[in-house]
Short mmCIF file of C-alpha atoms in Angstrom, two decimals:
data_model
loop_
_atom_site.label_atom_id
_atom_site.label_comp_id
_atom_site.label_asym_id
_atom_site.label_seq_id
_atom_site.Cartn_x
_atom_site.Cartn_y
_atom_site.Cartn_z
CA MET A 1 77.73 -23.06 71.06
CA LYS A 2 80.47 -23.15 68.47
CA LEU A 3 81.02 -26.37 67.06
CA TYR A 4 83.60 -28.28 64.76
CA ASP A 5 82.28 -29.70 61.96
CA THR A 6 84.13 -32.02 59.73
CA LEU A 7 82.18 -30.95 56.26
CA SER A 8 83.24 -27.73 56.29
CA GLY A 9 85.76 -27.58 57.93
CA LYS A 10 85.36 -24.64 59.77
CA LYS A 11 83.16 -23.65 63.47
CA LYS A 12 79.58 -23.89 63.20
CA MET A 13 76.82 -22.19 65.66
CA LEU A 14 74.73 -24.61 67.39
CA ARG A 15 72.05 -22.34 68.70
CA LYS A 16 69.33 -22.97 71.79
CA THR A 17 66.04 -23.33 69.61
CA LYS A 18 62.23 -25.11 71.38
CA ASP A 19 62.43 -27.48 68.93
CA THR A 20 64.54 -31.31 69.13
CA ILE A 21 67.91 -31.66 67.95
CA ASN A 22 68.40 -35.15 66.30
CA LEU A 23 71.99 -36.88 67.10
CA TYR A 24 72.71 -40.09 65.53
CA VAL A 25 75.67 -41.30 66.64
CA CYS A 26 76.90 -44.56 65.08
CA GLY A 27 76.72 -47.79 67.59
CA PRO A 28 79.02 -50.85 67.60
CA THR A 29 78.90 -53.60 65.60
CA VAL A 30 78.24 -56.32 68.05
CA TYR A 31 80.64 -59.68 67.51
CA ASP A 32 83.36 -58.75 70.94
CA TYR A 33 83.64 -56.60 73.98
CA ALA A 34 84.22 -53.27 73.32
CA HIS A 35 87.51 -51.60 74.17
CA ILE A 36 88.62 -47.96 76.04
CA GLY A 37 88.60 -46.98 71.64
CA HIS A 38 84.74 -47.03 71.58
CA ALA A 39 84.21 -45.78 75.34
CA ARG A 40 86.17 -42.63 74.21
CA THR A 41 84.35 -41.88 72.04
CA TYR A 42 80.20 -42.51 73.82
CA VAL A 43 81.75 -41.23 77.10
CA VAL A 44 82.01 -38.09 75.14
CA PHE A 45 78.60 -38.22 72.78
CA ASP A 46 77.39 -38.42 76.96
CA MET A 47 79.20 -35.20 77.80
CA LEU A 48 78.42 -33.02 75.02
CA VAL A 49 74.71 -34.42 75.60
CA LYS A 50 74.01 -33.90 79.21
CA TYR A 51 75.61 -30.57 78.65
CA LEU A 52 73.30 -29.89 75.45
CA ARG A 53 70.49 -30.95 77.66
CA ALA A 54 71.88 -28.62 81.26
CA ARG A 55 72.42 -25.53 79.11
CA GLY A 56 67.73 -25.69 77.91
CA HIS A 57 68.53 -27.65 74.49
CA LYS A 58 66.42 -30.53 73.99
CA VAL A 59 67.95 -33.25 72.84
CA PHE A 60 67.15 -36.24 71.04
CA TYR A 61 70.29 -39.15 70.61
CA LEU A 62 69.97 -42.26 68.58
CA GLN A 63 72.07 -45.10 68.44
CA ASN A 64 72.36 -48.04 66.40
CA ILE A 65 73.08 -51.71 66.53
CA THR A 66 75.48 -52.53 63.52
CA ASP A 67 73.46 -56.80 64.71
CA VAL A 68 73.96 -57.98 60.80
CA GLU A 69 77.41 -57.65 59.48
CA ASP A 70 80.77 -60.09 58.47
CA LYS A 71 82.36 -59.13 61.13
CA ILE A 72 79.52 -60.39 63.23
CA LEU A 73 79.24 -64.24 60.75
CA ASN A 74 82.69 -64.81 60.45
CA ARG A 75 82.80 -64.62 64.91
CA ALA A 76 79.56 -67.53 64.53
CA ARG A 77 81.36 -69.52 62.31
CA GLU A 78 84.92 -69.98 64.56
CA GLU A 79 82.17 -69.93 67.79
CA GLN A 80 79.97 -72.52 65.69
CA LYS A 81 76.93 -70.66 66.74
CA GLU A 82 74.50 -68.70 65.31
CA PRO A 83 74.88 -65.36 64.00
CA LYS A 84 71.84 -63.57 65.94
CA ASP A 85 73.45 -65.72 69.15
CA VAL A 86 76.40 -63.83 68.42
CA ALA A 87 75.16 -60.46 68.34
CA ARG A 88 72.50 -60.52 71.40
CA PHE A 89 75.68 -62.08 73.45
CA TYR A 90 78.21 -59.02 72.67
CA GLU A 91 75.07 -57.05 72.30
CA ASN A 92 74.41 -57.22 75.92
CA THR A 93 77.86 -57.20 77.30
CA TYR A 94 77.75 -53.76 75.14
CA HIS A 95 74.66 -52.51 77.21
CA GLU A 96 77.27 -53.19 80.50
CA ASP A 97 79.75 -51.71 79.58
CA MET A 98 77.68 -48.78 79.16
CA LYS A 99 75.90 -48.87 81.91
CA ALA A 100 79.08 -49.50 83.49
CA LEU A 101 81.13 -46.58 82.18
CA GLY A 102 77.73 -43.71 83.69
CA VAL A 103 77.02 -43.63 79.85
CA THR A 104 72.66 -42.59 80.31
CA SER A 105 72.38 -40.30 77.51
CA VAL A 106 71.16 -42.61 74.90
CA ASP A 107 67.67 -42.27 73.97
CA LYS A 108 67.44 -45.63 71.57
CA HIS A 109 69.95 -47.97 70.55
CA ALA A 110 68.59 -49.44 67.12
CA ARG A 111 68.68 -52.46 66.12
CA ALA A 112 69.57 -52.84 61.87
CA SER A 113 67.43 -56.09 61.75
CA ASP A 114 64.34 -54.05 63.07
CA TYR A 115 64.81 -52.42 59.89
CA ILE A 116 65.01 -54.07 56.92
CA LYS A 117 61.84 -53.08 55.26
CA GLU A 118 62.93 -49.71 55.66
CA ILE A 119 66.51 -50.55 54.38
CA ILE A 120 64.49 -52.28 51.60
CA LYS A 121 61.91 -48.46 50.93
CA GLN A 122 65.50 -46.96 51.08
CA ILE A 123 67.44 -48.97 48.34
CA GLU A 124 63.87 -49.03 46.09
CA LEU A 125 64.02 -45.45 45.64
CA LEU A 126 68.07 -45.40 45.14
CA VAL A 127 67.14 -47.85 42.12
CA GLU A 128 64.17 -45.97 41.15
CA LYS A 129 66.84 -42.09 40.76
CA GLU A 130 69.58 -44.16 38.52
CA TYR A 131 71.74 -44.22 41.71
CA ALA A 132 71.66 -47.76 42.51
CA TYR A 133 71.24 -50.71 40.29
CA GLN A 134 71.53 -54.94 40.59
CA THR A 135 73.81 -57.89 39.76
CA ASP A 136 73.75 -60.95 40.94
CA ASN A 137 75.96 -60.56 44.37
CA GLY A 138 73.65 -57.95 45.57
CA VAL A 139 73.00 -54.30 44.54
CA TYR A 140 75.23 -51.75 44.63
CA PHE A 141 74.82 -48.00 45.33
CA ARG A 142 76.96 -45.92 41.54
CA VAL A 143 79.72 -43.27 43.70
CA ARG A 144 79.98 -41.54 40.87
CA LYS A 145 76.62 -40.73 39.71
CA PHE A 146 76.94 -38.81 43.13
CA PRO A 147 79.40 -35.36 42.83
CA ARG A 148 79.79 -34.49 46.11
CA TYR A 149 81.27 -38.26 47.50
CA GLY A 150 84.31 -37.71 49.06
CA ALA A 151 83.27 -34.47 50.05
CA LEU A 152 83.33 -35.23 53.89
CA SER A 153 87.24 -36.36 54.19
CA HIS A 154 87.79 -33.79 51.71
CA GLN A 155 89.43 -36.12 48.83
CA LYS A 156 88.62 -35.77 44.78
CA LEU A 157 85.91 -37.84 43.28
CA SER A 158 88.83 -38.28 40.82
CA GLU A 159 91.49 -39.51 42.96
CA LEU A 160 89.75 -42.22 45.41
CA ARG A 161 90.21 -44.78 45.73
CA THR A 162 89.21 -48.22 46.92
CA GLY A 163 88.51 -48.44 51.05
CA VAL A 164 87.56 -50.50 54.12
CA ASN A 165 84.33 -52.10 53.68
CA ILE A 166 83.54 -51.47 49.83
CA GLU A 167 83.37 -54.58 48.40
CA GLU A 168 85.82 -56.05 45.74
CA ASP A 169 83.79 -57.90 43.06
CA ALA A 170 83.92 -58.08 39.16
CA LEU A 171 80.72 -57.59 38.17
CA LYS A 172 80.34 -53.71 40.10
CA GLU A 173 80.45 -50.98 37.37
CA ASP A 174 83.32 -49.63 39.54
CA PRO A 175 85.39 -50.29 41.86
CA LEU A 176 84.18 -47.70 43.81
CA ASP A 177 80.66 -49.03 43.69
CA PHE A 178 80.10 -49.80 47.96
CA VAL A 179 77.02 -52.48 48.53
CA LEU A 180 73.73 -52.00 49.53
CA TRP A 181 72.33 -55.10 49.52
CA LYS A 182 73.80 -58.95 49.30
CA ALA A 183 72.88 -61.50 47.73
CA ALA A 184 71.20 -64.93 49.98
CA LYS A 185 75.27 -66.87 50.85
CA PRO A 186 74.80 -70.46 52.12
CA GLY A 187 74.34 -70.11 56.30
CA GLU A 188 73.71 -66.75 55.92
CA PRO A 189 70.82 -65.05 57.50
CA THR A 190 68.40 -63.64 54.79
CA TRP A 191 65.56 -61.30 54.84
CA LYS A 192 63.03 -61.75 51.27
CA SER A 193 63.32 -58.66 48.92
CA PRO A 194 62.37 -57.23 45.37
CA TRP A 195 66.51 -57.99 44.88
CA GLY A 196 65.54 -61.90 45.50
CA GLU A 197 67.10 -63.24 49.64
CA GLY A 198 69.35 -61.32 50.74
CA ARG A 199 70.38 -58.80 52.94
CA PRO A 200 71.78 -55.38 53.76
CA GLY A 201 75.31 -53.91 53.11
CA TRP A 202 76.29 -51.74 56.41
CA HIS A 203 76.16 -48.94 54.94
CA ILE A 204 72.70 -48.38 54.29
CA GLU A 205 71.62 -49.91 58.54
CA ASP A 206 72.47 -46.05 58.95
CA THR A 207 70.14 -43.91 56.68
CA ALA A 208 67.86 -46.07 56.13
CA LEU A 209 66.77 -46.33 60.46
CA ALA A 210 67.90 -42.89 61.57
CA GLN A 211 65.40 -41.59 58.29
CA LYS A 212 62.63 -43.62 60.20
CA GLU A 213 63.55 -42.31 63.54
CA PHE A 214 64.09 -38.86 62.73
CA GLY A 215 60.87 -39.03 59.69
CA SER A 216 63.37 -36.49 57.77
CA PRO A 217 66.25 -37.45 55.67
CA LYS A 218 67.57 -33.94 57.66
CA TYR A 219 68.79 -33.51 60.56
CA GLU A 220 70.91 -31.94 63.28
CA LEU A 221 74.12 -33.42 64.59
CA HIS A 222 75.83 -37.25 62.70
CA GLY A 223 79.15 -38.33 65.76
CA GLY A 224 80.73 -41.24 65.57
CA ALA A 225 84.92 -41.81 65.47
CA ARG A 226 87.01 -40.23 63.07
CA ASP A 227 87.62 -43.84 61.52
CA LEU A 228 84.21 -43.80 59.93
CA ILE A 229 84.74 -40.64 57.55
CA PHE A 230 85.78 -42.26 54.72
CA PRO A 231 83.77 -44.77 52.89
CA HIS A 232 80.93 -44.94 55.63
CA HIS A 233 79.68 -41.60 56.63
CA GLU A 234 80.27 -40.37 53.31
CA ALA A 235 78.16 -43.94 52.29
CA GLU A 236 75.66 -42.47 54.51
CA ILE A 237 75.72 -38.98 53.16
CA ALA A 238 75.50 -40.68 48.96
CA GLN A 239 72.39 -42.43 50.16
CA MET A 240 69.97 -40.51 52.16
CA GLU A 241 70.96 -36.91 50.17
CA ALA A 242 70.64 -38.60 46.10
CA ALA A 243 67.40 -40.88 47.99
CA TYR A 244 65.37 -37.82 48.70
CA GLY A 245 67.40 -35.64 46.80
CA VAL A 246 68.52 -32.78 50.38
CA HIS A 247 71.66 -31.21 50.57
CA PRO A 248 72.77 -31.55 53.37
CA MET A 249 71.64 -34.43 55.03
CA VAL A 250 73.32 -33.14 58.49
CA LYS A 251 73.97 -29.32 59.94
CA THR A 252 76.60 -30.64 61.36
CA TRP A 253 79.82 -34.22 61.37
CA LEU A 254 80.36 -34.74 64.26
CA HIS A 255 83.85 -37.09 64.78
CA THR A 256 85.92 -38.09 67.56
CA GLY A 257 90.23 -38.53 67.72
CA PHE A 258 92.09 -42.22 68.46
CA LEU A 259 92.46 -43.58 72.08
CA GLN A 260 95.55 -45.31 70.52
CA ILE A 261 98.41 -47.94 71.32
CA ARG A 262 101.90 -47.28 71.02
CA GLY A 263 101.61 -44.81 68.24
CA GLU A 264 98.84 -47.37 66.20
CA LYS A 265 94.61 -47.05 66.26
CA MET A 266 93.14 -49.12 68.74
CA ALA A 267 91.52 -51.60 67.36
CA LYS A 268 90.03 -55.15 67.35
CA SER A 269 91.34 -55.81 63.72
CA LEU A 270 94.86 -54.88 65.11
CA LYS A 271 94.61 -56.62 67.57
CA ASN A 272 96.08 -53.73 70.25
CA PHE A 273 93.27 -53.48 72.06
CA ILE A 274 92.17 -53.45 75.99
CA THR A 275 88.79 -53.82 76.95
CA ILE A 276 86.44 -51.66 79.34
CA ARG A 277 86.03 -54.16 81.68
CA LYS A 278 89.95 -54.64 81.59
CA ILE A 279 90.66 -51.56 82.47
CA LEU A 280 87.88 -51.03 84.92
CA GLU A 281 89.32 -53.87 86.88
CA THR A 282 92.22 -51.65 88.35
CA TYR A 283 90.86 -47.75 86.82
CA SER A 284 87.56 -46.17 88.27
CA VAL A 285 84.63 -45.18 85.77
CA GLN A 286 86.86 -41.90 87.34
CA THR A 287 89.40 -41.92 86.36
CA LEU A 288 88.59 -43.05 82.31
CA ARG A 289 85.99 -39.65 81.78
CA VAL A 290 88.71 -38.01 83.33
CA LEU A 291 91.35 -39.16 80.63
CA PHE A 292 88.72 -38.57 78.92
CA THR A 293 88.39 -34.89 79.09
CA THR A 294 92.59 -34.10 79.38
CA ARG A 295 92.65 -34.12 75.99
CA HIS A 296 89.81 -31.74 73.15
CA TYR A 297 87.44 -34.72 71.86
CA ARG A 298 88.93 -34.08 68.28
CA SER A 299 92.10 -34.72 69.61
CA PRO A 300 94.07 -38.41 70.07
CA ILE A 301 94.75 -39.78 73.22
CA GLU A 302 97.93 -41.52 73.97
CA TYR A 303 96.30 -44.54 76.00
CA SER A 304 99.39 -45.42 78.81
CA GLU A 305 99.76 -46.46 82.08
CA ILE A 306 100.86 -42.06 82.77
CA GLN A 307 98.97 -41.12 81.49
CA LEU A 308 96.18 -43.05 84.13
CA SER A 309 98.48 -42.88 86.31
CA GLU A 310 97.80 -38.38 85.88
CA ALA A 311 94.48 -38.81 85.80
CA GLN A 312 93.54 -41.06 88.52
CA ALA A 313 95.46 -38.40 90.30
CA VAL A 314 93.57 -35.17 88.97
CA GLU A 315 90.39 -37.83 90.13
CA ARG A 316 91.25 -37.79 93.48
CA ARG A 317 92.24 -33.69 93.51
CA ILE A 318 88.40 -33.04 92.69
CA GLY A 319 87.49 -35.13 95.06
CA GLU A 320 89.60 -34.01 98.05
CA PHE A 321 88.58 -29.65 97.36
CA TRP A 322 84.66 -31.24 97.63
CA SER A 323 85.36 -33.17 100.95
CA ARG A 324 86.72 -30.30 102.28
CA LEU A 325 84.45 -28.02 101.24
CA ARG A 326 81.99 -29.95 102.92
CA ASN A 327 83.91 -28.08 106.28
CA VAL A 328 83.69 -25.07 105.91
CA LYS A 329 82.63 -22.09 109.07
CA PRO A 330 80.37 -20.42 108.15
CA LYS A 331 81.42 -16.38 108.69
CA LEU A 332 83.81 -14.42 106.18
CA LYS A 333 82.11 -12.27 103.19
CA THR A 334 81.61 -13.24 100.03
CA ASP A 335 85.19 -13.71 97.75
CA ARG A 336 84.28 -11.91 94.41
CA GLN A 337 87.46 -13.53 92.78
CA TYR A 338 85.68 -17.37 92.45
CA PRO A 339 82.68 -16.87 89.97
CA LYS A 340 84.72 -15.59 87.23
CA PHE A 341 87.29 -18.85 87.27
CA ILE A 342 82.89 -20.80 86.63
CA ALA A 343 81.76 -18.74 84.11
CA ALA A 344 85.48 -19.31 82.74
CA PHE A 345 85.17 -22.74 82.95
CA TRP A 346 81.30 -23.13 80.96
CA LYS A 347 82.23 -20.65 78.62
CA GLU A 348 85.33 -23.00 77.35
CA LEU A 349 82.48 -25.35 77.11
CA GLU A 350 80.95 -23.40 74.43
CA ASP A 351 83.54 -22.76 71.83
CA ASP A 352 84.11 -26.60 70.81
CA PHE A 353 83.08 -27.86 73.82
CA ASN A 354 86.74 -27.60 74.71
CA THR A 355 87.20 -29.94 77.41
CA PRO A 356 91.18 -29.13 78.46
CA ALA A 357 90.34 -25.49 78.16
CA ALA A 358 87.92 -25.19 80.86
CA PHE A 359 89.29 -28.49 83.77
CA ALA A 360 92.15 -25.65 83.74
CA HIS A 361 89.89 -22.92 84.95
CA LEU A 362 88.20 -25.96 87.34
CA PHE A 363 91.44 -26.32 88.23
CA THR A 364 92.93 -22.10 89.44
CA LEU A 365 89.72 -22.69 90.97
CA ILE A 366 90.89 -25.19 93.30
CA SER A 367 94.28 -24.11 93.62
CA TYR A 368 92.71 -20.36 94.42
CA VAL A 369 90.47 -21.81 96.74
CA ASN A 370 92.07 -24.25 99.16
CA PRO A 371 95.05 -22.14 101.13
CA LYS A 372 91.31 -19.75 101.80
CA ILE A 373 89.40 -22.85 103.39
CA THR A 374 93.03 -24.36 104.90
CA ALA A 375 93.52 -20.82 106.68
CA GLY A 376 89.89 -20.97 107.95
CA ALA A 377 88.97 -17.80 105.06
CA LEU A 378 86.32 -18.84 102.97
CA ALA A 379 83.06 -17.85 103.31
CA ALA A 380 80.34 -21.03 104.03
CA ARG A 381 78.31 -19.70 101.09
CA ASP A 382 81.23 -19.21 98.96
CA ALA A 383 81.71 -22.95 99.52
CA ARG A 384 77.73 -23.74 99.13
CA ALA A 385 78.40 -22.12 95.30
CA MET A 386 80.86 -24.51 94.41
CA MET A 387 79.31 -27.01 95.63
CA GLU A 388 76.77 -26.81 93.29
CA PHE A 389 79.04 -25.94 90.57
CA LEU A 390 80.59 -29.21 90.77
CA LYS A 391 77.81 -30.80 91.05
CA GLU A 392 76.73 -29.77 88.31
CA VAL A 393 80.47 -30.64 85.85
CA ASN A 394 79.85 -33.62 87.60
CA ALA A 395 76.93 -34.32 86.83
CA ILE A 396 78.02 -34.14 82.99
CA PHE A 397 80.78 -35.44 83.09
CA GLY A 398 81.34 -38.01 86.12
CA VAL A 399 84.54 -37.26 87.69
CA VAL A 400 83.85 -37.47 90.95
CA ASP A 401 81.49 -40.79 92.65
CA GLU A 402 80.15 -38.97 95.59
CA HIS A 403 79.04 -42.02 97.04
CA ARG A 404 82.10 -42.41 97.36
CA LEU A 405 83.78 -39.01 98.82
CA ALA A 406 84.07 -39.53 102.68
CA GLU A 407 83.21 -37.02 104.51
CA PRO A 408 85.65 -34.54 105.86
CA GLU A 409 87.43 -35.35 109.21
CA GLN A 410 87.57 -32.71 112.17
CA LEU A 411 91.33 -32.02 112.46
CA PRO A 412 91.97 -30.75 116.36
CA SER A 413 92.46 -27.78 116.80
CA GLN A 414 95.69 -27.14 117.83
CA VAL A 415 96.29 -29.49 113.83
CA VAL A 416 94.04 -27.02 111.68
CA HIS A 417 96.51 -23.76 114.21
CA LEU A 418 99.74 -25.29 112.81
CA LEU A 419 98.49 -25.28 108.94
CA ARG A 420 97.22 -22.05 109.13
CA GLU A 421 100.67 -20.80 110.81
CA ARG A 422 102.21 -22.95 107.74
CA GLU A 423 100.64 -21.57 105.29
CA ALA A 424 101.28 -18.15 105.87
CA LEU A 425 104.68 -19.73 106.29
CA ARG A 426 104.53 -20.75 102.90
CA ALA A 427 102.59 -17.53 101.15
CA ASP A 428 105.85 -15.89 102.61
CA LYS A 429 107.77 -18.25 101.45
CA LYS A 430 109.99 -19.11 104.39
CA TRP A 431 110.11 -22.46 103.73
CA ASN A 432 112.68 -23.43 106.75
CA GLN A 433 110.16 -22.66 109.50
CA ALA A 434 106.62 -23.88 107.34
CA ASP A 435 109.21 -27.12 107.23
CA LEU A 436 109.81 -26.96 110.65
CA LEU A 437 105.51 -27.11 111.45
CA ARG A 438 105.06 -29.96 109.05
CA GLN A 439 107.50 -32.62 111.30
CA GLU A 440 105.25 -31.20 114.30
CA ILE A 441 101.78 -32.12 112.92
CA GLU A 442 103.08 -35.24 111.06
CA GLU A 443 104.06 -36.46 114.34
CA LEU A 444 100.74 -35.97 115.73
CA GLY A 445 99.44 -38.32 113.47
CA TYR A 446 98.96 -36.66 110.04
CA GLU A 447 100.66 -36.90 106.39
CA LEU A 448 100.55 -33.70 104.76
CA ASN A 449 100.32 -33.61 100.82
CA ASP A 450 101.78 -29.95 98.92
CA THR A 451 100.44 -28.91 95.15
CA ASP A 452 99.24 -26.62 93.35
CA SER A 453 96.26 -26.61 94.26
CA GLY A 454 96.97 -26.25 98.45
CA THR A 455 97.87 -28.86 101.38
CA SER A 456 95.84 -31.53 101.93
CA ILE A 457 96.50 -33.33 105.01
CA LYS A 458 95.31 -37.28 106.23
CA ARG A 459 95.53 -39.46 109.79
CA LYS A 460 98.91 -41.76 109.37
CA PRO A 461 97.39 -45.11 108.62
CA ARG A 462 97.19 -46.76 111.87
CA GLN A 463 100.88 -49.61 112.29
#
């Protein structure tokens, strides 16, 4: 499998190995409800991990929980609560939302506050190697001492400017330097350290707990949303590689595209976000997961009701196909064409997890098979093989709620006969005659829906 590496700007081969693939994905800062922009990133990595495991890779998926950070402290002041209580409340809501989304692949969620000893040890290494220095306000990393800083975001060190979460401090040696340890302030949680009472900076949490859990400063995959590339992931590289003298820290960096609303990144800071809980009041989990497969994971997605309605239709289309496969009678010889669509599906995923291209082959399969089902021309063994394929796809992507799929209705023989005649007329482009048969079928109490993938039928609701 090839995956696009943000650092090199190239696709790199991820080979099957007997050893464990360590994956670290930056988790949430728990000060508010998670929104569907977060859902996009965490669902994508859930799908990727499930795919890798299904293909025989052993993956250890680690995700942090940032429970010590300025945003949590600000929220605690607003709500007049203890920071720990705020963090625990929103951490719990995050886990509830991930469970609702079917995100079940994470092996460990690691709270930053449980790794203070490891954080202090890593800062001590950086101070010892003169990559870090102390001021009255805390301990800072010397950015210009690390010449590779900026490589991940493809910026030159000489042209860098301060970014988000790089503190302003007149006592710093350089405006680019970022904080590793913050000196204690009244009303904030603090821990003892060689530099006095204080708390960790944002960036150091990730590298300290990753090194502890993986048992090494080097590992295979690191993921997150693309807004974390600079300065957060740049800082992680600088800290880990400087502290332990390793390079590269990570073999492949993976970043998801933004979920946008009206052309802007969906973000709490912009106050344009829609929570996961809110969206699931209207749309199913499967619809949301379908939406995330319709764009490549590195591409942006424009949120809109139209996009969700289209995803809903796709979810329904796959579900209807699944249901129709259950009703195939044992007959006929096996078909030699459908396996190529299945093989093409898996092949597309090998190329940087290209879900839009893969699902295009699934829809081609549906278009090819549906008329055969209608005409009674599909072998039962083929139907079983396609059912197994759909179940494997669903175990990874979660695009169909199997429990909601009703058993297909047994159609009267008269209706089945009319459907087959109509399908033959449509194949010969005899549209007027086909329309007459549609009328006959509708008069018998059924509704038809002609799509690119074939014709679906259901009983009309009783008046």
